[in-house]
Amino acid sequence: MNSRTFQLAVVSAGASDPSSTRLLADRIAAGISRRAGQRGHTVERTVIELRPLAAEIATAITSQLLGPKMTEAVEILAAADGLVVSAPVYKARPSGLFTSFFQVLDNDLLIAKPVALAATAGTSRHALVVDEQLRGMFAFLRTLTAPTSLFAAPEDWGDPGLTGRIDRASVELVLLMEADLASAVRQESWGSYSHPLGGHTPDVAIDLESDLMRLAAGGSLNDRGPRGGATVVG
Amino acid sequence: MQFGIFSVSDITRDPVSGVTPSEAERIDAVVTIATHAEEVGLDVFAIGEHHNPPFFSSAPTTLLAFIAAQTERLIVSTATTLITTNDPVRIAEEYAMLQHLSKGRMDLMLGRGNTAPVYPWFGQDIRQGLPLALEHYNLLHRLWREDVVDWEGTFRTSLQGFTSTPRPLDDVPPFVWHGSIRTPEIAEQAAYYGDGFFANNIFWPKEHYIRLVNFYRQRFEHHGHGPRRQAIVGLGGQAYLAQRSQDAKAEFRPYFDEAPVYGNGPSLEEFSDMTPLSVGSPQEVIEKTLTFREYFGDYQRQLFLVDHAGMPLSMVLKQLDLLGGEVVPVLRRELAAMREPGVADAPTHAARVTAKYGDAAPRQPRPNANRGDNVTGQSPYQDTESSRLATSPAL
């Protein structure tokens, strides 16, 4: 296996300082670095704390304007080979700050990127939030989520089981980053996803061969294109 | 280069006085604003189209015909005319009529409209908004260029032997701008037909618009209308002016803070940094507007939004005095001095007549006689080419 340098983006929505949400994220990131190191790789870690971005996230969700800190966060995510995302659980859901941050990103920003999912809560009764809430949102964003979910309630911090799960998820994430599906998808089938023009994902080509482009250039929806069977798409 | 103003026709409570104008007051105010735009030396007045409160402009050609009748130089236009929910046949007829009455002092800008319920109110489906817009314009383009149109499409009942009346003034179709923020198909259609492309250039950072304008220029050249610098680009922008910068910010802030599109979001200062909004002294607005050329290249039309968010008429008229008196003359001079050679002039009816006919007399279609059943038979006009005879639908 060729040795590589992975860019790891760590997103933490912990609201206090120090925060257990950030602590969990850091432990996962450390696990990833260790496991990657054992396989001959280097990991460069960039942390995106959402608390200082709170005002810009609110602006982005109400007026679609990205401020300078949000723009920087998007650039970090665009360049990342893998992500660790860590959310505090409020009222049986990942915090609104965490959810809002990912809701304002372009749909194509994270396609096929590996993501380790993590959450913390005040009680173990919230343990399924990672699988039932986070996993669904990151499926919508078409990321590759690590199979092992990470969750820490107060009692987990004294339980070696958490350390074992962190290590397992770390191995999974390193292997997913090695597979580098995101780059392969970008080369093989990037055009098959819809991309917002003027969005924040670089290198999006405009497809001049679509049925709508033919209609724009004086054609008709009844014309048959090279693929046969023009369809009207909304 | 043409300078003007565009209005969305909103009727909004004045957050300072607390007064919401009546529809009657606001409609009268907009006529005053448009005529004053001519008085202060601006070239263009454009109005939006909406079919729900709190907007009044459901019938733009009626308003624009009235304004054209009260002015002598002003070009009246739209921002935008809904190419989706309007029947393109009615657009062809109404705007050709406006073109005759204004003696060619008009053009129009097409847009899709983003008010979801308007589509079903007019029997359309917003999910088909883009193909609807593209197909409708393909038809509209023919209706103004062919005496007799046979047409079949997906969204509208087919046409057999149809003639849109009146034919365009001097048989030169109204100039069309295609407005779009982030839809490459609209830019492609503008480029394919050699029409104008307009980026509204408010609300979002300039980067949002630059890519599409560049794409339009590149495709304009691809489709054989000339080099990309000859493409016809229009830009919006929003400005608020006072002699002193701090007065401009203080006067505009209550309107900004409560504007439906701005309020409760970023501050006036943040918004001014991130978007083309310029609030300040004439010199500050001049400097910011001059940056548009650096980003988008030489362009043909600049429209400012100056009358929304409940600003009272007296305030808007003062804005026009400053815009026409201190800002636009400097912009005209500076932009003319920097203009690259070979850049297209802003479109006017007179220039388009000359381009089509040279020194020859323009075509003036004269109908053939009523056959007795209120149609002219196969040939609508005395000089209609015989290859374009009508085949009327079987009854």
Short mmCIF file of C-alpha atoms in Angstrom, two decimals, chain B:
data_model
loop_
_atom_site.label_atom_id
_atom_site.label_comp_id
_atom_site.label_asym_id
_atom_site.label_seq_id
_atom_site.Cartn_x
_atom_site.Cartn_y
_atom_site.Cartn_z
CA MET B 1 -24.34 51.91 -21.96
CA GLN B 2 -27.81 52.34 -20.53
CA PHE B 3 -28.60 53.17 -16.92
CA GLY B 4 -31.93 52.78 -15.22
CA ILE B 5 -33.95 51.46 -12.35
CA PHE B 6 -36.00 48.32 -11.80
CA SER B 7 -38.80 47.79 -9.35
CA VAL B 8 -40.38 44.61 -8.03
CA SER B 9 -43.66 46.50 -7.41
CA ASP B 10 -43.82 45.56 -3.74
CA ILE B 11 -46.26 47.41 -1.50
CA THR B 12 -44.51 47.40 1.84
CA ARG B 13 -45.16 49.13 5.14
CA ASP B 14 -42.79 52.04 5.69
CA PRO B 15 -40.98 50.92 8.87
CA VAL B 16 -40.23 54.53 9.85
CA SER B 17 -43.70 56.05 9.48
CA GLY B 18 -45.60 52.81 10.00
CA VAL B 19 -47.77 53.56 6.94
CA THR B 20 -48.57 50.95 4.32
CA PRO B 21 -49.47 52.63 1.03
CA SER B 22 -52.69 51.64 -0.67
CA GLU B 23 -52.48 49.96 -4.04
CA ALA B 24 -53.75 53.18 -5.63
CA GLU B 25 -51.04 55.26 -3.92
CA ARG B 26 -48.25 52.88 -4.80
CA ILE B 27 -49.28 52.56 -8.46
CA ASP B 28 -49.37 56.37 -8.78
CA ALA B 29 -46.00 56.57 -7.01
CA VAL B 30 -44.40 54.15 -9.44
CA VAL B 31 -45.59 56.22 -12.41
CA THR B 32 -44.04 59.29 -10.76
CA ILE B 33 -40.82 57.38 -10.12
CA ALA B 34 -40.63 56.25 -13.74
CA THR B 35 -41.24 59.70 -15.19
CA HIS B 36 -38.75 61.21 -12.76
CA ALA B 37 -36.18 58.65 -13.89
CA GLU B 38 -36.38 60.24 -17.32
CA GLU B 39 -36.20 63.75 -15.86
CA VAL B 40 -32.93 62.99 -14.09
CA GLY B 41 -31.38 61.54 -17.24
CA LEU B 42 -31.79 57.80 -16.75
CA ASP B 43 -32.45 55.59 -19.77
CA VAL B 44 -34.54 52.65 -18.57
CA PHE B 45 -37.43 51.88 -16.24
CA ALA B 46 -38.30 48.21 -15.67
CA ILE B 47 -41.10 46.67 -13.62
CA GLY B 48 -41.58 43.13 -12.31
CA GLU B 49 -44.59 40.88 -12.78
CA HIS B 50 -46.45 39.34 -9.85
CA HIS B 51 -49.86 37.82 -9.36
CA ASN B 52 -50.30 38.07 -5.62
CA PRO B 53 -50.22 40.66 -2.85
CA PRO B 54 -48.20 42.51 -1.61
CA PHE B 55 -47.29 43.33 -5.24
CA PHE B 56 -49.36 45.28 -7.75
CA SER B 57 -47.76 44.62 -11.12
CA SER B 58 -49.94 41.95 -12.65
CA ALA B 59 -50.40 43.81 -15.94
CA PRO B 60 -46.99 45.26 -16.85
CA THR B 61 -47.77 46.27 -20.44
CA THR B 62 -50.66 48.45 -19.29
CA LEU B 63 -48.44 50.26 -16.80
CA LEU B 64 -45.54 50.56 -19.23
CA ALA B 65 -47.74 51.88 -22.05
CA PHE B 66 -49.01 54.59 -19.71
CA ILE B 67 -45.45 55.49 -18.68
CA ALA B 68 -44.28 55.50 -22.29
CA ALA B 69 -47.09 57.92 -23.11
CA GLN B 70 -45.88 60.30 -20.38
CA THR B 71 -42.21 60.21 -21.38
CA GLU B 72 -40.16 60.95 -24.46
CA ARG B 73 -36.83 59.13 -24.20
CA LEU B 74 -37.25 56.50 -21.52
CA ILE B 75 -37.05 52.82 -22.51
CA VAL B 76 -39.70 50.82 -20.64
CA SER B 77 -38.92 47.22 -19.80
CA THR B 78 -39.72 44.38 -17.42
CA ALA B 79 -37.89 42.61 -14.62
CA THR B 80 -39.19 40.08 -15.28
CA THR B 81 -42.01 38.98 -17.58
CA LEU B 82 -43.08 35.46 -16.63
CA ILE B 83 -42.34 33.22 -19.60
CA THR B 84 -43.68 30.22 -17.67
CA THR B 85 -47.17 31.08 -16.54
CA ASN B 86 -48.00 33.48 -19.36
CA ASP B 87 -49.12 32.13 -22.69
CA PRO B 88 -46.31 33.02 -25.12
CA VAL B 89 -48.96 33.98 -27.66
CA ARG B 90 -50.31 36.63 -25.27
CA ILE B 91 -46.77 37.86 -24.55
CA ALA B 92 -46.17 38.18 -28.30
CA GLU B 93 -49.37 40.18 -28.77
CA GLU B 94 -49.19 42.41 -25.71
CA TYR B 95 -45.55 43.38 -26.04
CA ALA B 96 -45.82 43.97 -29.80
CA MET B 97 -48.68 46.34 -28.97
CA LEU B 98 -46.53 48.07 -26.34
CA GLN B 99 -43.74 48.31 -28.90
CA HIS B 100 -46.04 50.13 -31.35
CA LEU B 101 -47.47 52.51 -28.76
CA SER B 102 -44.04 53.36 -27.32
CA LYS B 103 -42.57 53.78 -30.83
CA GLY B 104 -40.00 51.15 -30.05
CA ARG B 105 -38.97 52.54 -26.65
CA MET B 106 -39.36 49.16 -24.97
CA ASP B 107 -37.82 45.77 -24.48
CA LEU B 108 -38.51 42.96 -22.05
CA MET B 109 -36.73 40.59 -19.71
CA LEU B 110 -37.93 37.04 -19.33
CA GLY B 111 -37.83 35.07 -16.09
CA ARG B 112 -39.42 31.98 -14.64
CA GLY B 113 -40.89 33.35 -11.45
CA ASN B 114 -40.37 31.55 -8.16
CA THR B 115 -43.72 32.02 -6.41
CA ALA B 116 -44.90 28.42 -6.24
CA PRO B 117 -48.71 28.91 -6.10
CA VAL B 118 -48.71 31.14 -9.21
CA TYR B 119 -48.00 28.12 -11.38
CA PRO B 120 -51.12 26.13 -10.44
CA TRP B 121 -53.21 29.33 -10.47
CA PHE B 122 -52.33 29.63 -14.14
CA GLY B 123 -52.65 25.94 -14.87
CA GLN B 124 -48.94 25.14 -14.87
CA ASP B 125 -46.61 22.93 -12.84
CA ILE B 126 -43.59 24.55 -11.16
CA ARG B 127 -41.68 21.27 -11.40
CA GLN B 128 -41.76 21.76 -15.18
CA GLY B 129 -40.75 25.41 -14.85
CA LEU B 130 -37.52 25.17 -16.80
CA PRO B 131 -38.66 23.13 -19.83
CA LEU B 132 -41.81 25.29 -19.84
CA ALA B 133 -39.74 28.49 -20.00
CA LEU B 134 -37.48 27.14 -22.74
CA GLU B 135 -40.30 25.82 -24.92
CA HIS B 136 -42.43 28.94 -24.47
CA TYR B 137 -39.58 31.16 -25.58
CA ASN B 138 -38.82 29.02 -28.62
CA LEU B 139 -42.41 29.71 -29.67
CA LEU B 140 -42.36 33.40 -28.74
CA HIS B 141 -39.21 33.87 -30.82
CA ARG B 142 -40.97 32.49 -33.90
CA LEU B 143 -44.22 34.41 -33.33
CA TRP B 144 -42.36 37.72 -33.72
CA ARG B 145 -40.39 36.60 -36.78
CA GLU B 146 -42.80 34.56 -38.89
CA ASP B 147 -46.07 35.90 -40.29
CA VAL B 148 -47.60 32.43 -40.13
CA VAL B 149 -46.69 29.93 -37.46
CA ASP B 150 -47.48 26.23 -37.33
CA TRP B 151 -46.29 24.92 -34.00
CA GLU B 152 -46.57 21.86 -31.83
CA GLY B 153 -45.10 21.45 -28.37
CA THR B 154 -45.51 19.79 -25.02
CA PHE B 155 -47.06 22.48 -22.85
CA ARG B 156 -49.38 24.51 -25.01
CA THR B 157 -52.11 23.68 -27.45
CA SER B 158 -50.71 23.50 -30.96
CA LEU B 159 -51.00 26.32 -33.47
CA GLN B 160 -51.97 26.00 -37.10
CA GLY B 161 -51.81 28.94 -39.41
CA PHE B 162 -51.48 31.44 -36.55
CA THR B 163 -50.45 35.05 -37.05
CA SER B 164 -49.55 37.10 -33.97
CA THR B 165 -50.88 40.64 -34.33
CA PRO B 166 -49.82 43.35 -34.55
CA ARG B 167 -46.59 42.38 -36.26
CA PRO B 168 -43.62 43.95 -34.42
CA LEU B 169 -42.99 47.64 -35.12
CA ASP B 170 -41.06 47.95 -38.40
CA ASP B 171 -41.09 44.15 -38.42
CA VAL B 172 -38.22 44.24 -35.90
CA PRO B 173 -38.96 42.09 -32.83
CA PRO B 174 -38.65 43.62 -29.37
CA PHE B 175 -35.24 43.03 -27.82
CA VAL B 176 -35.29 40.27 -25.21
CA TRP B 177 -33.17 39.84 -22.11
CA HIS B 178 -33.10 36.49 -20.34
CA GLY B 179 -32.77 36.86 -16.60
CA SER B 180 -31.24 34.04 -14.62
CA ILE B 181 -29.25 33.54 -11.44
CA ARG B 182 -27.94 30.03 -11.74
CA THR B 183 -29.57 28.18 -14.64
CA PRO B 184 -27.17 27.44 -17.50
CA GLU B 185 -30.02 26.42 -19.83
CA ILE B 186 -31.38 29.98 -19.71
CA ALA B 187 -27.94 31.41 -20.49
CA GLU B 188 -27.64 28.91 -23.33
CA GLN B 189 -30.99 29.98 -24.78
CA ALA B 190 -30.02 33.65 -24.61
CA ALA B 191 -26.73 32.80 -26.36
CA TYR B 192 -28.35 30.58 -29.00
CA TYR B 193 -30.68 33.37 -30.12
CA GLY B 194 -28.15 36.16 -29.68
CA ASP B 195 -30.43 37.80 -27.09
CA GLY B 196 -29.32 39.68 -23.99
CA PHE B 197 -28.51 38.09 -20.64
CA PHE B 198 -29.27 39.78 -17.34
CA ALA B 199 -27.88 38.89 -13.91
CA ASN B 200 -29.89 40.50 -11.12
CA ASN B 201 -26.72 40.97 -9.09
CA ILE B 202 -28.43 41.62 -5.78
CA PHE B 203 -28.78 39.43 -2.69
CA TRP B 204 -25.79 37.18 -3.47
CA PRO B 205 -22.05 37.58 -3.82
CA LYS B 206 -20.78 38.46 -7.30
CA GLU B 207 -19.14 35.04 -7.67
CA HIS B 208 -22.66 33.69 -7.85
CA TYR B 209 -23.25 35.45 -11.16
CA ILE B 210 -19.85 35.61 -12.82
CA ARG B 211 -19.74 32.00 -13.95
CA LEU B 212 -23.09 32.19 -15.73
CA VAL B 213 -22.28 35.49 -17.44
CA ASN B 214 -18.99 34.02 -18.68
CA PHE B 215 -20.80 30.89 -19.87
CA TYR B 216 -23.30 33.07 -21.76
CA ARG B 217 -20.51 35.05 -23.42
CA GLN B 218 -18.69 31.87 -24.44
CA ARG B 219 -21.86 30.30 -25.88
CA PHE B 220 -22.82 33.56 -27.64
CA GLU B 221 -19.57 33.26 -29.54
CA HIS B 222 -20.06 29.52 -30.08
CA HIS B 223 -23.44 30.13 -31.70
CA GLY B 224 -21.91 32.55 -34.18
CA HIS B 225 -23.22 35.91 -33.01
CA GLY B 226 -19.76 37.44 -32.80
CA PRO B 227 -16.92 37.50 -30.30
CA ARG B 228 -17.82 37.19 -26.63
CA ARG B 229 -17.20 40.85 -25.91
CA GLN B 230 -20.12 41.63 -28.23
CA ALA B 231 -22.57 39.65 -26.12
CA ILE B 232 -25.26 41.82 -24.51
CA VAL B 233 -25.01 41.77 -20.72
CA GLY B 234 -27.18 43.57 -18.21
CA LEU B 235 -26.63 43.78 -14.48
CA GLY B 236 -28.73 44.75 -11.54
CA GLY B 237 -27.55 46.30 -8.35
CA GLN B 238 -28.93 48.02 -5.31
CA ALA B 239 -27.84 51.38 -4.08
CA TYR B 240 -28.84 53.88 -1.42
CA LEU B 241 -27.32 57.31 -1.63
CA ALA B 242 -26.83 60.36 0.57
CA GLN B 243 -24.28 63.15 0.29
CA ARG B 244 -22.54 61.82 3.38
CA SER B 245 -21.79 58.15 3.83
CA GLN B 246 -22.96 57.99 7.44
CA ASP B 247 -26.30 59.61 6.53
CA ALA B 248 -26.86 57.02 3.81
CA LYS B 249 -26.36 54.18 6.27
CA ALA B 250 -28.51 55.80 8.96
CA GLU B 251 -31.37 56.56 6.54
CA PHE B 252 -31.34 53.17 4.82
CA ARG B 253 -30.81 50.99 7.90
CA PRO B 254 -34.44 50.85 9.13
CA TYR B 255 -35.56 49.83 5.63
CA PHE B 256 -32.79 47.26 5.33
CA ASP B 257 -33.43 45.81 8.76
CA GLU B 258 -37.12 45.25 8.07
CA ALA B 259 -36.93 44.34 4.39
CA PRO B 260 -38.51 40.95 3.79
CA VAL B 261 -35.45 39.78 1.86
CA TYR B 262 -32.79 41.19 4.19
CA GLY B 263 -34.24 41.55 7.65
CA ASN B 264 -32.98 39.57 10.64
CA GLY B 265 -30.05 38.23 8.66
CA PRO B 266 -26.60 39.74 8.21
CA SER B 267 -26.11 43.39 9.15
CA LEU B 268 -26.16 46.16 6.56
CA GLU B 269 -22.37 46.33 6.79
CA GLU B 270 -21.90 42.56 6.39
CA PHE B 271 -24.33 42.48 3.50
CA SER B 272 -22.54 45.39 1.83
CA ASP B 273 -19.24 43.51 2.14
CA MET B 274 -20.59 40.24 0.80
CA THR B 275 -22.88 41.44 -2.02
CA PRO B 276 -23.07 44.22 -4.64
CA LEU B 277 -25.30 46.32 -2.31
CA SER B 278 -23.81 49.80 -2.01
CA VAL B 279 -25.01 52.24 0.62
CA GLY B 280 -23.03 55.43 0.88
CA SER B 281 -21.97 58.67 -0.72
CA PRO B 282 -22.17 59.16 -4.50
CA GLN B 283 -18.42 58.55 -4.69
CA GLU B 284 -18.70 55.25 -2.79
CA VAL B 285 -21.55 54.04 -5.01
CA ILE B 286 -19.59 55.06 -8.11
CA GLU B 287 -16.54 53.12 -6.95
CA LYS B 288 -18.48 49.98 -6.11
CA THR B 289 -20.43 50.09 -9.38
CA LEU B 290 -17.22 50.47 -11.36
CA THR B 291 -16.03 47.15 -9.90
CA PHE B 292 -18.89 45.39 -11.74
CA ARG B 293 -17.10 45.98 -15.04
CA GLU B 294 -13.92 44.43 -13.65
CA TYR B 295 -15.80 41.28 -12.69
CA PHE B 296 -18.24 40.91 -15.58
CA GLY B 297 -16.51 42.72 -18.46
CA ASP B 298 -17.89 45.65 -20.45
CA TYR B 299 -21.66 45.52 -20.32
CA GLN B 300 -24.63 47.27 -21.84
CA ARG B 301 -27.18 47.98 -19.14
CA GLN B 302 -27.06 48.77 -15.43
CA LEU B 303 -30.31 48.77 -13.46
CA PHE B 304 -30.56 49.82 -9.82
CA LEU B 305 -33.21 48.80 -7.33
CA VAL B 306 -34.12 51.99 -5.47
CA ASP B 307 -37.76 51.80 -4.41
CA HIS B 308 -38.43 48.69 -2.36
CA ALA B 309 -38.97 47.82 1.31
CA GLY B 310 -41.45 50.59 2.03
CA MET B 311 -39.31 53.57 1.10
CA PRO B 312 -41.64 56.57 0.69
CA LEU B 313 -41.97 58.31 -2.67
CA SER B 314 -40.11 61.46 -1.53
CA MET B 315 -37.14 59.34 -0.51
CA VAL B 316 -37.09 57.45 -3.82
CA LEU B 317 -37.27 60.68 -5.82
CA LYS B 318 -34.30 62.01 -3.86
CA GLN B 319 -32.44 58.81 -4.66
CA LEU B 320 -33.14 59.42 -8.35
CA ASP B 321 -31.86 63.00 -8.09
CA LEU B 322 -28.55 61.76 -6.67
CA LEU B 323 -28.34 58.81 -9.02
CA GLY B 324 -29.08 60.86 -12.13
CA GLY B 325 -27.31 64.01 -10.98
CA GLU B 326 -24.09 62.72 -9.43
CA VAL B 327 -23.57 59.02 -10.02
CA VAL B 328 -24.64 58.10 -13.54
CA PRO B 329 -22.87 60.97 -15.36
CA VAL B 330 -19.58 59.90 -13.77
CA LEU B 331 -20.25 56.22 -14.49
CA ARG B 332 -21.05 57.02 -18.14
CA ARG B 333 -17.81 58.95 -18.53
CA GLU B 334 -15.58 56.47 -16.70
CA LEU B 335 -17.07 53.36 -18.29
CA ALA B 336 -16.91 54.90 -21.78
CA ALA B 337 -13.24 55.73 -21.26
CA MET B 338 -12.41 52.19 -20.16
CA ARG B 339 -14.55 50.43 -22.77
CA GLU B 340 -12.71 47.94 -24.98
CA PRO B 341 -13.01 48.56 -28.72
CA GLY B 342 -15.64 46.46 -30.49
CA VAL B 343 -17.97 46.12 -27.52
CA ALA B 344 -21.63 46.09 -28.57
CA ASP B 345 -23.77 49.15 -27.93
CA ALA B 346 -26.83 48.85 -25.72
CA PRO B 347 -29.83 47.67 -27.77
CA THR B 348 -32.29 50.25 -29.13
CA HIS B 349 -35.09 49.90 -31.62
CA ALA B 350 -33.50 52.46 -33.96
CA ALA B 351 -30.21 50.56 -34.03
CA ARG B 352 -31.99 47.28 -34.65
CA VAL B 353 -33.96 48.80 -37.53
CA THR B 354 -30.73 50.04 -39.08
CA ALA B 355 -29.09 46.65 -38.56
CA LYS B 356 -31.94 44.94 -40.37
CA TYR B 357 -32.66 47.37 -43.20
CA GLY B 358 -29.66 49.67 -43.55
CA ASP B 359 -30.92 52.74 -45.39
CA ALA B 360 -33.92 50.94 -46.87
CA ALA B 361 -37.44 51.56 -45.61
CA PRO B 362 -38.62 49.10 -42.92
CA ARG B 363 -41.33 46.64 -43.78
CA GLN B 364 -44.82 47.86 -42.87
CA PRO B 365 -47.19 44.86 -43.08
CA ARG B 366 -50.64 45.62 -44.54
CA PRO B 367 -53.28 42.91 -44.08
CA ASN B 368 -55.10 41.33 -46.95
CA ALA B 369 -58.80 41.91 -47.08
CA ASN B 370 -61.19 40.29 -44.67
CA ARG B 371 -62.54 37.32 -46.55
CA GLY B 372 -65.92 37.83 -44.94
CA ASP B 373 -65.44 35.40 -42.05
CA ASN B 374 -62.99 37.64 -40.18
CA VAL B 375 -59.89 35.93 -41.59
CA THR B 376 -57.70 36.88 -44.50
CA GLY B 377 -57.50 33.45 -46.01
CA GLN B 378 -54.15 31.84 -46.48
CA SER B 379 -52.04 34.96 -46.70
CA PRO B 380 -52.34 37.38 -43.76
CA TYR B 381 -50.43 40.30 -45.30
CA GLN B 382 -50.11 41.66 -48.78
CA ASP B 383 -46.38 40.95 -48.76
CA THR B 384 -46.35 37.66 -46.85
CA GLU B 385 -44.02 35.26 -48.61
CA SER B 386 -45.97 32.66 -50.53
CA SER B 387 -43.92 29.94 -48.89
CA ARG B 388 -45.48 30.94 -45.56
CA LEU B 389 -49.15 30.52 -46.35
CA ALA B 390 -51.49 29.55 -43.55
CA THR B 391 -53.13 26.17 -43.23
CA SER B 392 -56.09 26.83 -41.00
CA PRO B 393 -57.27 24.19 -38.56
CA ALA B 394 -60.11 21.97 -39.70
CA LEU B 395 -63.33 23.01 -37.98
#
